[in-house]
Structures are given as structure tokens and as C-alpha cells.
CSV table of C-alpha atoms in Angstrom, one decimal:
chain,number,residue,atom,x,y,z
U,1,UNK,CA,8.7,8.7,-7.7
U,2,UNK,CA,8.9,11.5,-5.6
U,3,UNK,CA,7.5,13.6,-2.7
U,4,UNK,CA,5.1,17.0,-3.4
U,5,UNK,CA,4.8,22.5,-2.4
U,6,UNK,CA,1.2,24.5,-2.7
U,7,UNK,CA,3.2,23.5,-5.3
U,8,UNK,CA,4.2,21.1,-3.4
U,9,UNK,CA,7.9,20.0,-4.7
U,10,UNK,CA,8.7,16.5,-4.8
U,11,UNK,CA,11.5,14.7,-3.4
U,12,UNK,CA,12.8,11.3,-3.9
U,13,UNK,CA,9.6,9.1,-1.9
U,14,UNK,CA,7.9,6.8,-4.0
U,15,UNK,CA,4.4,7.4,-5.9
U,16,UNK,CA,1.9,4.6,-7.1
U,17,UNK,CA,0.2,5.3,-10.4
U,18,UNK,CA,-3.5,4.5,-10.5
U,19,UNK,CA,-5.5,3.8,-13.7
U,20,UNK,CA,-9.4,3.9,-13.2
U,21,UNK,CA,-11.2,2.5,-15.7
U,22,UNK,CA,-15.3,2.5,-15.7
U,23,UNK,CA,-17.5,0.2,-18.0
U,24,UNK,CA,-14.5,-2.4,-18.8
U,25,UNK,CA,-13.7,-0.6,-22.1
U,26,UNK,CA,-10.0,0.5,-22.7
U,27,UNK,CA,-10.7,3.4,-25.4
U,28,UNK,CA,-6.8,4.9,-23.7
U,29,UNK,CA,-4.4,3.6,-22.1
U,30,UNK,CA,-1.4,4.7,-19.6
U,31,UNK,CA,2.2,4.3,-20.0
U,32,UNK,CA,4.8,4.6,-17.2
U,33,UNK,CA,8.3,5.0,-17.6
U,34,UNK,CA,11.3,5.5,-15.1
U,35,UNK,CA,12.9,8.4,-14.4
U,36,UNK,CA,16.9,8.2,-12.9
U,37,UNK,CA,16.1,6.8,-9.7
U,38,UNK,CA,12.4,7.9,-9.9
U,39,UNK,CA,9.1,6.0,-11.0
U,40,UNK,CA,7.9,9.1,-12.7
U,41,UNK,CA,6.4,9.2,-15.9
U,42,UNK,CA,2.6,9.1,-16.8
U,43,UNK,CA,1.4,9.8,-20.4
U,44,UNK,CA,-2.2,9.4,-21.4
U,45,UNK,CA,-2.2,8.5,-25.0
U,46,UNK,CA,-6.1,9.8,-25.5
U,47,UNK,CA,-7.8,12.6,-23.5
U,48,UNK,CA,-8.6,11.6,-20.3
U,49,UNK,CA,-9.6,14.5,-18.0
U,50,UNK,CA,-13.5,14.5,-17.3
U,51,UNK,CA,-14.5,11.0,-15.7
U,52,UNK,CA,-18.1,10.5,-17.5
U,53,UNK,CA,-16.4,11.8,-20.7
U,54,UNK,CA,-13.9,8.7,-21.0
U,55,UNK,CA,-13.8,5.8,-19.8
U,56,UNK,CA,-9.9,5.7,-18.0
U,57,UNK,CA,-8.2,7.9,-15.6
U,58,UNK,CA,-4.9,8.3,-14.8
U,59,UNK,CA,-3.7,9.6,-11.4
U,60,UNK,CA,-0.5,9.4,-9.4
U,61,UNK,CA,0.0,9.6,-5.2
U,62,UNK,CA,3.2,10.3,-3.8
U,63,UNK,CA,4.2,8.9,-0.3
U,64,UNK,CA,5.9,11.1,2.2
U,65,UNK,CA,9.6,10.3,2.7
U,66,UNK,CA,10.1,7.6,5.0
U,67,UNK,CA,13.7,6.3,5.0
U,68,UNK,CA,16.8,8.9,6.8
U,69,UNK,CA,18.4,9.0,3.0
U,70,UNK,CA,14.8,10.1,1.8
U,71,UNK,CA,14.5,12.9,4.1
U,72,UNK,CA,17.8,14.2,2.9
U,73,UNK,CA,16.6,14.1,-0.4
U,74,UNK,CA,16.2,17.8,-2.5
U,75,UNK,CA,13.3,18.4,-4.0
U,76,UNK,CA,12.8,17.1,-8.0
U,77,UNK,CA,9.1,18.3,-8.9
U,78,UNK,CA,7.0,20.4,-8.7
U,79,UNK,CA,3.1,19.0,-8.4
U,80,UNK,CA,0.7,22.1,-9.4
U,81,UNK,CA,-3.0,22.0,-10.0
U,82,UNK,CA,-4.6,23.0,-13.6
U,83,UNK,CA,-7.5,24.3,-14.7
U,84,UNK,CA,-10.7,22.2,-15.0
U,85,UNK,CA,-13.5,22.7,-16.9
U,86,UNK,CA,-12.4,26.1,-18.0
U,87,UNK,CA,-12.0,27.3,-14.1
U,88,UNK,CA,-8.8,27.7,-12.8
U,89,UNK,CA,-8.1,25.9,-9.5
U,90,UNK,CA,-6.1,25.2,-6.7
U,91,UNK,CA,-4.3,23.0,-4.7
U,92,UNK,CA,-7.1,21.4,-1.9
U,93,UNK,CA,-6.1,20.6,1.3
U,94,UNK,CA,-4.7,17.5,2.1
U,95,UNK,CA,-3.1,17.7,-1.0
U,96,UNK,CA,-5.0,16.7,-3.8
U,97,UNK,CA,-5.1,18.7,-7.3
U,98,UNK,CA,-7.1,18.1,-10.1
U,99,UNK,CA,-6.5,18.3,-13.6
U,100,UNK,CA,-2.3,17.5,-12.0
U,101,UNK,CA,0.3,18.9,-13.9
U,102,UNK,CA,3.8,17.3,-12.4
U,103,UNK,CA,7.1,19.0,-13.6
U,104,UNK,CA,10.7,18.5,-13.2
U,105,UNK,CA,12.5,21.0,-11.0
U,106,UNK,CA,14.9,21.2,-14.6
U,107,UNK,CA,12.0,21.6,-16.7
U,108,UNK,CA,13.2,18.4,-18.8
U,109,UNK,CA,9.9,16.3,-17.6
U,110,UNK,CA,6.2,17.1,-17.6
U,111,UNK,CA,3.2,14.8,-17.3
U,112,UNK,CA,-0.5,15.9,-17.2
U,113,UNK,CA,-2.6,14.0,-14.9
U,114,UNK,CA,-6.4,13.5,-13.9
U,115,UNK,CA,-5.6,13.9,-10.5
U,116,UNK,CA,-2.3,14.1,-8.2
U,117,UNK,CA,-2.3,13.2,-4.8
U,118,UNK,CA,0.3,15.0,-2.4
U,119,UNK,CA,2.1,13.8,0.8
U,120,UNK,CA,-0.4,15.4,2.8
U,121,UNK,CA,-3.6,13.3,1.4
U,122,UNK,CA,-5.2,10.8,3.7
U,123,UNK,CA,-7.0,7.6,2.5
U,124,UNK,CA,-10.3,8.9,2.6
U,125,UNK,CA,-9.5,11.4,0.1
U,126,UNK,CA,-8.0,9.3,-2.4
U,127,UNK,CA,-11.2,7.1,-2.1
U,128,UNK,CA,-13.6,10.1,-2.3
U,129,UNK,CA,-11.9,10.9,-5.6
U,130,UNK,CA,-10.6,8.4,-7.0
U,131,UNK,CA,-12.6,4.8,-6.4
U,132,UNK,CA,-16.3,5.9,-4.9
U,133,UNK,CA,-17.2,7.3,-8.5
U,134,UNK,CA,-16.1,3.6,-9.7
U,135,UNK,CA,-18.4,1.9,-7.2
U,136,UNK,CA,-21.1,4.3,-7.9
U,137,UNK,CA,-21.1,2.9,-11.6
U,138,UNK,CA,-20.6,-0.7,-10.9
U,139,UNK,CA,-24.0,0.0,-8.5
U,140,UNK,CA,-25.4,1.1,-11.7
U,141,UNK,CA,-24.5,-2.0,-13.6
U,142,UNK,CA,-21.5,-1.5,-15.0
U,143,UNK,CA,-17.6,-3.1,-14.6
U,144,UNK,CA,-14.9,-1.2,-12.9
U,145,UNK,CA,-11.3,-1.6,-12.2
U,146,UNK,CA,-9.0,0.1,-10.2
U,147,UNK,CA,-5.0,-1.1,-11.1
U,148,UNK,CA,-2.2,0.2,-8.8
U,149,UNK,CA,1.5,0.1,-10.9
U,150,UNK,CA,4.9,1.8,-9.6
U,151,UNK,CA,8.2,0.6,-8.3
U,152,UNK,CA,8.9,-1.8,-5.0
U,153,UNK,CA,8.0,0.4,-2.4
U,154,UNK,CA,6.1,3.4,-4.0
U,155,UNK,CA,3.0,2.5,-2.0
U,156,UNK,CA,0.5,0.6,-4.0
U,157,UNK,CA,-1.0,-2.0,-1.4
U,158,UNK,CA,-1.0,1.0,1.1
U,159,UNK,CA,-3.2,2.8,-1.0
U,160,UNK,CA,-5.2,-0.5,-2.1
U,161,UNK,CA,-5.4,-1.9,1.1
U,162,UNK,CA,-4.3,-0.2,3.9
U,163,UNK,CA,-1.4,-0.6,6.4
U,164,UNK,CA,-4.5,-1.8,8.6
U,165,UNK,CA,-8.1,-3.0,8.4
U,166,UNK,CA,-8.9,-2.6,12.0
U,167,UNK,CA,-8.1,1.0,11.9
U,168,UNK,CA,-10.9,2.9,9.8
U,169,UNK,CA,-8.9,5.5,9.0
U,170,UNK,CA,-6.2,3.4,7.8
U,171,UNK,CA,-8.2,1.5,5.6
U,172,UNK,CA,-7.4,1.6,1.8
U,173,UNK,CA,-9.6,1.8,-1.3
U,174,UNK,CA,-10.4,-2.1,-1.2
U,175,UNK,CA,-12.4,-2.0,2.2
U,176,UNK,CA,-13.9,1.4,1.8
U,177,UNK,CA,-15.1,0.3,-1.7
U,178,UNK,CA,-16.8,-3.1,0.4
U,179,UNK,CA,-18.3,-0.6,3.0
U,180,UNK,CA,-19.9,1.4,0.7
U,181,UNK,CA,-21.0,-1.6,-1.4
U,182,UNK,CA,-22.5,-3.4,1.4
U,183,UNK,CA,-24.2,0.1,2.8
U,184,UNK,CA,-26.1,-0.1,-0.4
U,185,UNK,CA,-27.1,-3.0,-1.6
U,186,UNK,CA,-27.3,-5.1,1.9
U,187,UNK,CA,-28.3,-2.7,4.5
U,188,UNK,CA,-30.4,-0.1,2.2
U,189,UNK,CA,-32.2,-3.4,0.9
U,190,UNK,CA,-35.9,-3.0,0.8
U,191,UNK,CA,-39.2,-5.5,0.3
U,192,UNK,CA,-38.6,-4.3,-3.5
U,193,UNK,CA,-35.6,-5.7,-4.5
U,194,UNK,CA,-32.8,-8.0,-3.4
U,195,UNK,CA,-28.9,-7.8,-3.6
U,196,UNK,CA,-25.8,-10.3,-3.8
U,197,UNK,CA,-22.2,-9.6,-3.3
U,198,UNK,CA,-19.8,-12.3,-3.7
U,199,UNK,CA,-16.1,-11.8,-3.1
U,200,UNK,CA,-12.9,-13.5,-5.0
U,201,UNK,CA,-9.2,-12.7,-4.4
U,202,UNK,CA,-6.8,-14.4,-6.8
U,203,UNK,CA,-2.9,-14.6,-6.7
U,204,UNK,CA,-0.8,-14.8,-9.8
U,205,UNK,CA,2.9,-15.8,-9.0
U,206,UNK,CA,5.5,-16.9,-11.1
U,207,UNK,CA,3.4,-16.9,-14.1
U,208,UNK,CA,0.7,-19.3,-11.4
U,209,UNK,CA,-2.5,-18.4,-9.9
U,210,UNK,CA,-3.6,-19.2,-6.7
U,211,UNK,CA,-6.9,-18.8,-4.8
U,212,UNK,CA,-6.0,-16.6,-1.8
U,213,UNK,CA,-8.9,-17.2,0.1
U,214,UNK,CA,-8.9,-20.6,-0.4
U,215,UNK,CA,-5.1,-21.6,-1.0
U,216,UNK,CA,-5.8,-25.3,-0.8
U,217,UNK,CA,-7.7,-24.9,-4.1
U,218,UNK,CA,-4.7,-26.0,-6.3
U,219,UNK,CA,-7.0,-26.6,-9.4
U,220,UNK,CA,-7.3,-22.9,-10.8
U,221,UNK,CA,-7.7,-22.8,-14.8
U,222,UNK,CA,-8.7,-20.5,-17.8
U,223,UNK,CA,-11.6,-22.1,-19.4
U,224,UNK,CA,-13.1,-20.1,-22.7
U,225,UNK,CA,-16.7,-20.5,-21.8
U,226,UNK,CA,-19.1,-19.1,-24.7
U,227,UNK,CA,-21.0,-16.0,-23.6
U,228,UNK,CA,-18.3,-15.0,-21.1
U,229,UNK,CA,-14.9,-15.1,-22.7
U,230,UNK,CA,-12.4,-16.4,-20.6
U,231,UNK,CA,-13.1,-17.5,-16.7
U,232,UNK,CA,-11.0,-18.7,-14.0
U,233,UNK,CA,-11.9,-22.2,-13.8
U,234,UNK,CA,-11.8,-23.3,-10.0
U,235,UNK,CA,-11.8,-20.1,-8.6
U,236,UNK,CA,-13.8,-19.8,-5.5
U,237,UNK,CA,-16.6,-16.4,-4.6
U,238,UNK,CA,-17.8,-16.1,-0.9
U,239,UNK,CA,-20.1,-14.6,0.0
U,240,UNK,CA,-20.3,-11.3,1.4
U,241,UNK,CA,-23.3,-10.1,3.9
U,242,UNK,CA,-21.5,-7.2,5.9
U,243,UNK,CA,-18.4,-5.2,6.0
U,244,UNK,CA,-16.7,-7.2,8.3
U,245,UNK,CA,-17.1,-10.7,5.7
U,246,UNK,CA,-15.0,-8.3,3.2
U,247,UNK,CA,-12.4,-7.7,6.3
U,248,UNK,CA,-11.7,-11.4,7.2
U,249,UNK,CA,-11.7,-12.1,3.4
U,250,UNK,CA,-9.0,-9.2,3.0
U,251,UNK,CA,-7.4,-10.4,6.2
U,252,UNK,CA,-7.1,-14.4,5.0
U,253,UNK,CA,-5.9,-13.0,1.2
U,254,UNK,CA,-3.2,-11.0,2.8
U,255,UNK,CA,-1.9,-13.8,5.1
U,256,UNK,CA,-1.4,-16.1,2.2
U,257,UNK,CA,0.1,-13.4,-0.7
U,258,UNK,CA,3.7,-13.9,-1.6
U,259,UNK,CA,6.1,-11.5,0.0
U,260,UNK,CA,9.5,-10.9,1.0
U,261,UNK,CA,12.2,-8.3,1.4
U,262,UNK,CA,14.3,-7.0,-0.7
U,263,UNK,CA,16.8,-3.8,-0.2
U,264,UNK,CA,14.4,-1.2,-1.8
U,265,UNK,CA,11.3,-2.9,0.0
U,266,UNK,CA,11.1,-4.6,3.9
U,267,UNK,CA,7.5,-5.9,2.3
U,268,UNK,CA,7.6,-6.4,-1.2
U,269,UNK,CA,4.9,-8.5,-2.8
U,270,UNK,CA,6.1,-10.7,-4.8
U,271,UNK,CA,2.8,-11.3,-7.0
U,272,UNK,CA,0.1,-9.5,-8.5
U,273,UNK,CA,-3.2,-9.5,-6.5
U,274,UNK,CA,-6.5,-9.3,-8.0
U,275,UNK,CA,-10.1,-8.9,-5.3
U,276,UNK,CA,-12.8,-8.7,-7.1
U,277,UNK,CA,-16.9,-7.8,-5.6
U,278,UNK,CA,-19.2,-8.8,-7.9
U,279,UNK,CA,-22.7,-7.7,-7.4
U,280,UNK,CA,-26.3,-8.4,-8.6
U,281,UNK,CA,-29.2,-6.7,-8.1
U,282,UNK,CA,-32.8,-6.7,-9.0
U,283,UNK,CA,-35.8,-4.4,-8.3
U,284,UNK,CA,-39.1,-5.3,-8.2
U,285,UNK,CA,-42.0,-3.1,-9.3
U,286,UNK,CA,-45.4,-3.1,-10.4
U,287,UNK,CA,-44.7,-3.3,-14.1
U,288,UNK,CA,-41.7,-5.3,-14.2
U,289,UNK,CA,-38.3,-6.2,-12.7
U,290,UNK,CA,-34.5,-5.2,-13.4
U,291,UNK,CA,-31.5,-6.7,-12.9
U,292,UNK,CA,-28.1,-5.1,-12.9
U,293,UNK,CA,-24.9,-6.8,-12.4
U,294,UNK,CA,-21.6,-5.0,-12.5
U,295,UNK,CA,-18.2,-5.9,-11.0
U,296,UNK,CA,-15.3,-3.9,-9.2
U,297,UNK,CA,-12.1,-5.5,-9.7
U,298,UNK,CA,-9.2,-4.0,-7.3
U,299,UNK,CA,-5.8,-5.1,-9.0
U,300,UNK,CA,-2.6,-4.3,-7.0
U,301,UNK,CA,0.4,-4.6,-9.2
U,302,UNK,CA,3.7,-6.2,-7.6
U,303,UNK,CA,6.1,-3.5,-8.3
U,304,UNK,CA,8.6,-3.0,-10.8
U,305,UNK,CA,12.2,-2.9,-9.5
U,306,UNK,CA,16.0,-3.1,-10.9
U,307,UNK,CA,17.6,-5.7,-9.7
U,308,UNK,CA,20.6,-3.9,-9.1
U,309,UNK,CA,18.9,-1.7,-6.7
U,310,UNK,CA,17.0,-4.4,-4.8
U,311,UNK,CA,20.0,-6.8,-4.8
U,312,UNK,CA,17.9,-9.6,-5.7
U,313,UNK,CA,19.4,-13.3,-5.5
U,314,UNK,CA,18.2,-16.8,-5.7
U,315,UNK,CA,14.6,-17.0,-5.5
U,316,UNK,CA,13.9,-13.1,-5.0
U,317,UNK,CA,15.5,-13.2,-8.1
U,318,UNK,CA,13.5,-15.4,-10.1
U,319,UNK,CA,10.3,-13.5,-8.5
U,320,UNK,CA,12.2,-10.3,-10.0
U,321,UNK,CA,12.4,-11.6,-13.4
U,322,UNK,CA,8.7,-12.9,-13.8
U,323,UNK,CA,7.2,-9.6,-12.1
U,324,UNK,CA,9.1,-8.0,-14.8
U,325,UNK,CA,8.4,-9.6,-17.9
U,326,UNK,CA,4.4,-9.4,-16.8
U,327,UNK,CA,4.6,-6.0,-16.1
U,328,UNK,CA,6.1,-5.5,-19.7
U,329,UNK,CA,3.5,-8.0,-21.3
U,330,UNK,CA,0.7,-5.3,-19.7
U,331,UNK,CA,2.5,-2.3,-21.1
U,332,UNK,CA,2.4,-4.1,-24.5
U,333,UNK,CA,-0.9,-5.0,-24.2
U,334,UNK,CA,-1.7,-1.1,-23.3
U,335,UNK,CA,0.5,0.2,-26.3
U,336,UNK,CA,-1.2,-2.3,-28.7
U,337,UNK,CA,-4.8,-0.7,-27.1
U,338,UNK,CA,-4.0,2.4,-27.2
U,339,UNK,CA,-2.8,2.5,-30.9
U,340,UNK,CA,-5.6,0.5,-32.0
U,341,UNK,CA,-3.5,-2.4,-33.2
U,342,UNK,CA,-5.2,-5.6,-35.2
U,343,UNK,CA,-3.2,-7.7,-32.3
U,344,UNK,CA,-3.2,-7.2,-29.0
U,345,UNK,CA,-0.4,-9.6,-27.3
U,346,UNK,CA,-2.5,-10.9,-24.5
U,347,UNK,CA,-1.3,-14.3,-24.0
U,348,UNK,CA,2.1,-13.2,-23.3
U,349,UNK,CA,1.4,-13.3,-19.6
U,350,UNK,CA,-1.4,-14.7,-17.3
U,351,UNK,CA,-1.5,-10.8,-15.9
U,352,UNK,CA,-2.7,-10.6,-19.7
U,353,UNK,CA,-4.8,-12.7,-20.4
């Protein structure tokens, strides 16, 4: 999208829109549309401000300029913080602002957001905010999802991530989600209860899925099973027992994920990217015993791009055109969600379905 003043003003950057959605019900939905040059546009299509209140949150994070034609970019928003709760508020440090408001420097755009995250933020603060209140309810027995959408470039897997996994503070919302997982269910255990996390990390490209951890696994398939819905047939869960098992696990998944350059993007991945930490636990007592299961699925979008911009030919090209169309099968799906259709469209893509 953009960059951010204390009203941060923005300037041509890029920014990643993240949905967060608790309990695996969509009762909104987000759409996101371009603006000129600029991946700008976030509308909640139900109220979404108050993160126990509804299910889905919408929040955007702009990257810093990086590029010498960024830099000599003018500003074209303006991020400001709004009131929450009744209380006015402020602009934090470090760049975060709640209850976002992000306007056009000509006044012709203006999208409301749960949460904006300026230049200035750091990882840890876009975790704190935005993915421990997920884990804390997939702890409690409920399904999460964290999904990362915006243009080639905007810094989705950066945020997801991490430019780094041997750097703490570099680490993105995938590995500090693990961490905190693992804290609490494997090294908190106690002679009361027990805990399992298991770890996935599937590849869709070209319309194909692929097991990123293990890529020899050719035999991935949706099976209907009753009970469950639909299930990734083939698809292989290690197990995790520390931190460092979700670090190697990221580490092989990355190694193996389609990517390639393009003239918006040095790095751009050329597939969706689904991890997913499933956990079980069960406390013991006196009078009985309780299971919870939940599971956190981090989803990291391959991003959206005109191929006039990226200059995409041969197979870049066909990559281009597939990322594309699934990208618009979602938004479908979303619309169709959102308006409380009788059909929702989602065997238009395996992103969908």
C-alpha cells in the first residue's frame, strides 16, 4: 500500500492485510481492493471492532520504504488512531493504533480498521496484538486462523514468518505463535494433564498441493470424511515437542515453497502456504477429565500482482494467472459469506475449498 505520521502519512511501501478470525465461524468478511499503484483498500462488511464481540478482524501493516524510487515517494495517507470503547486514544509507540482509521491525503479514500500497524512496529508488537489473543483461544479449545493478503511484495511472509528464525527478534507470528504454544501445553505440563501438538505445512501451486515438509509425499487428496467435512488425504502432522521442532519444520517448509523473482518482488512466492498447529489437551481431576482440541492455521497468501507491473513471462506467467484467479475465487467466497448467500462458490479453487 503505503508507508505511515503521529499521523503517520503514508507513502508508496507496501502493506499486508491481515484477517483474524477466532472459532472458525465467518459471521464478516474482508474485501480488498487496489488503489492506483497502491494495495489499499479494506472494508469490513459487518462490525468488527471488539475481538470477543466478533469473530474476524481486520488489520493492515505497512512496511517502511525500501527501494531508492520508494524513498522518493510523497506521502498518500494519513494512518490516525480512533476511539475505542468510547475513549479516545492515541497513536502507541512503535506505531500501532487501534480502532485505525486510514485516509487518503485527497480525502477520496477512507477505510476503518481494527488495528493499523505503522513503519515503526516491530514483530513482537504485531504478535502481541494481533495473533497471541488467537492462540489464547485455540488453548481454550477453539480454531483460529490468521490469513495474510496484499500485493507481491507488501510483506506478508515477513510478518508471517520472519526474514529469520534464528534471530528472535526477527521472528514472525508463525514461530512466536509455536513458542507460546509449546510454553503452555509442553513445558507448563503437569501430573494432571497431558498435551499434543502436531505440525502440518501444505503448499498449493498451480491449483496443486504439496506436502512441504514432506515433498516426496506426492499422494495429497481431499477426501469427504463424515464427521469432519473435507480432509487432506495424505497429508502428513509431525510432531512437535519444543520450539526448536516448529523451527526446523518452518525451516524445511520454507526450503521447499515455490518462489521466484519477478520486477515488483526479488522473492515472490509463488504459492499459497498453509502451517497449521493442532493441539489436544486433557486435564485430569478428581471428578472427571476434559479434553480440548483447537487448531491455529497460519495462511500466507501469495500476493496479488499486475502483470504489467511484474513483467511476468513464461512460467512466472502461468504462476501469475493461477495466483490470481484463486485469489478471486476467495474474494468470492468472502462476498458470498458476507451477504449471506444460499451458494457459496467454494470449489472454484483448491484455496477454496
Amino acid at each position: 500500500m503505503a508507508s505511515a505520521t503521529a499521523e503517520p502519512a503514508l507513502s508508496h511501501g507496501g502493506s499486508a492485510s491481515v484477517a483474524v478470525q477466532a472459532e472458525d465461524i465467518i459471521a464478516s468478511s474482508v474485501g480488498v481492493s487496489q488503489v492506483g499503484d497502491a494495495q489499499a483498500s479494506v472494508k469490513s462488511f459487518l462490525p468488527l471492532r471488539g475481538y470477543m464481540e466478533a469473530p474476524v478482524r481486520v488489520v493492515a501493516r505497512f512496511r517502511p520504504p525500501i527501494t531508492d524510487e520508494e524513498f522518493q515517494d510523497e506521502s498518500v495517507f494519513v494512518l490516525r488512531a480512533g476511539p475505542v470503547a468510547g475513549k479516545a486514544t492515541q497513536m502507541e509507540h512503535r506505531g500501532v493504533a487501534e480502532a485505525a482509521t486510514v485516509e487518503s491525503i485527497d480525502g477520496r479514500f477512507v477505510f476503518e480498521l481494527d488495528c493499523a500497524f505503522g513503519e515503526d512496529a516491530d514483530q513482537q508488537s504485531v504478535y502481541d496484538r494481533l495473533c497471541r489473543p488467537c492462540v489464547d483461544q485455540v488453548l481454550a479449545g477453539y480454531n483460529g486462523t490468521v490469513l495474510t493478503y496484499g500485493q507481491t511484495g507488501s510483506g506478508k511472509t515477513f510478518s508471517l514468518f520472519g526474514p529469520s528464525l534464528t534471530e528472535p527478534e526477527l521472528r514472525g507470528l508463525a514461530p512466536r505463535a509455536a513458542e507460546q504454544l509449546v510454553q503452555q501445553c509442553v513445558e507448563s505440563a503437569d501430573d494432571m494433564g497431558d498435551s499434543i501438538i502436531l505440525c502440518s505445512f501444505l503448499e498449493i501451486y498451480r491449483e496443486r498441493m504439496r506436502d512441504l515438509l514432506h515433498p516426496s509425499n506426492q499422494g495429497l487428496r481431499l477426501r469427504d470424511v463424515p464427521q469432519r467435512g473435507l480432509v487432506i488425504d495424505g497429508l502428513t502432522q509431525d510432531y512437535v515437542g519444543s520450539a526448536g521442532d516448529v523451527l526446523k519444520a518452518l525451516s524445511t517448509g520454507g526450503a521447499w515453497r515455490s518462489v521466484a523473482a519477478t520486477r515488483q518482488n526479488q522473492y515472490s512466492s509463488r504459492s499459497h502456504a498453509i502451517f497449521t498447529l493442532h493441539v489436544s489437551r486433557r486435564s485430569l481431576s478428581a471428578e472427571d477429565t476434559t479434553e480440548r482440541s483447537g487448531k491455529l492455521s497460519l495462511v500466507d497468501l501469495a500476493g496479488s500482482e499486475r502483470v504489467s507491473r511484474s513483467q511476468s513471462v513464461g512460467e512466472t506467467l502461468e504462476e501469475a494467472k493461477k495466483i490470481n484467479s484463486s485469489l478471486t475465487a476467495l474474494g468470492k467466497v468472502i462476498d458470498a459469506l458476507a451477504e449471506r448467500r444460499t451458494h457459496v462458490p467454494y470449489r472454484d479453487s483448491m484455496l477454496t475449498r
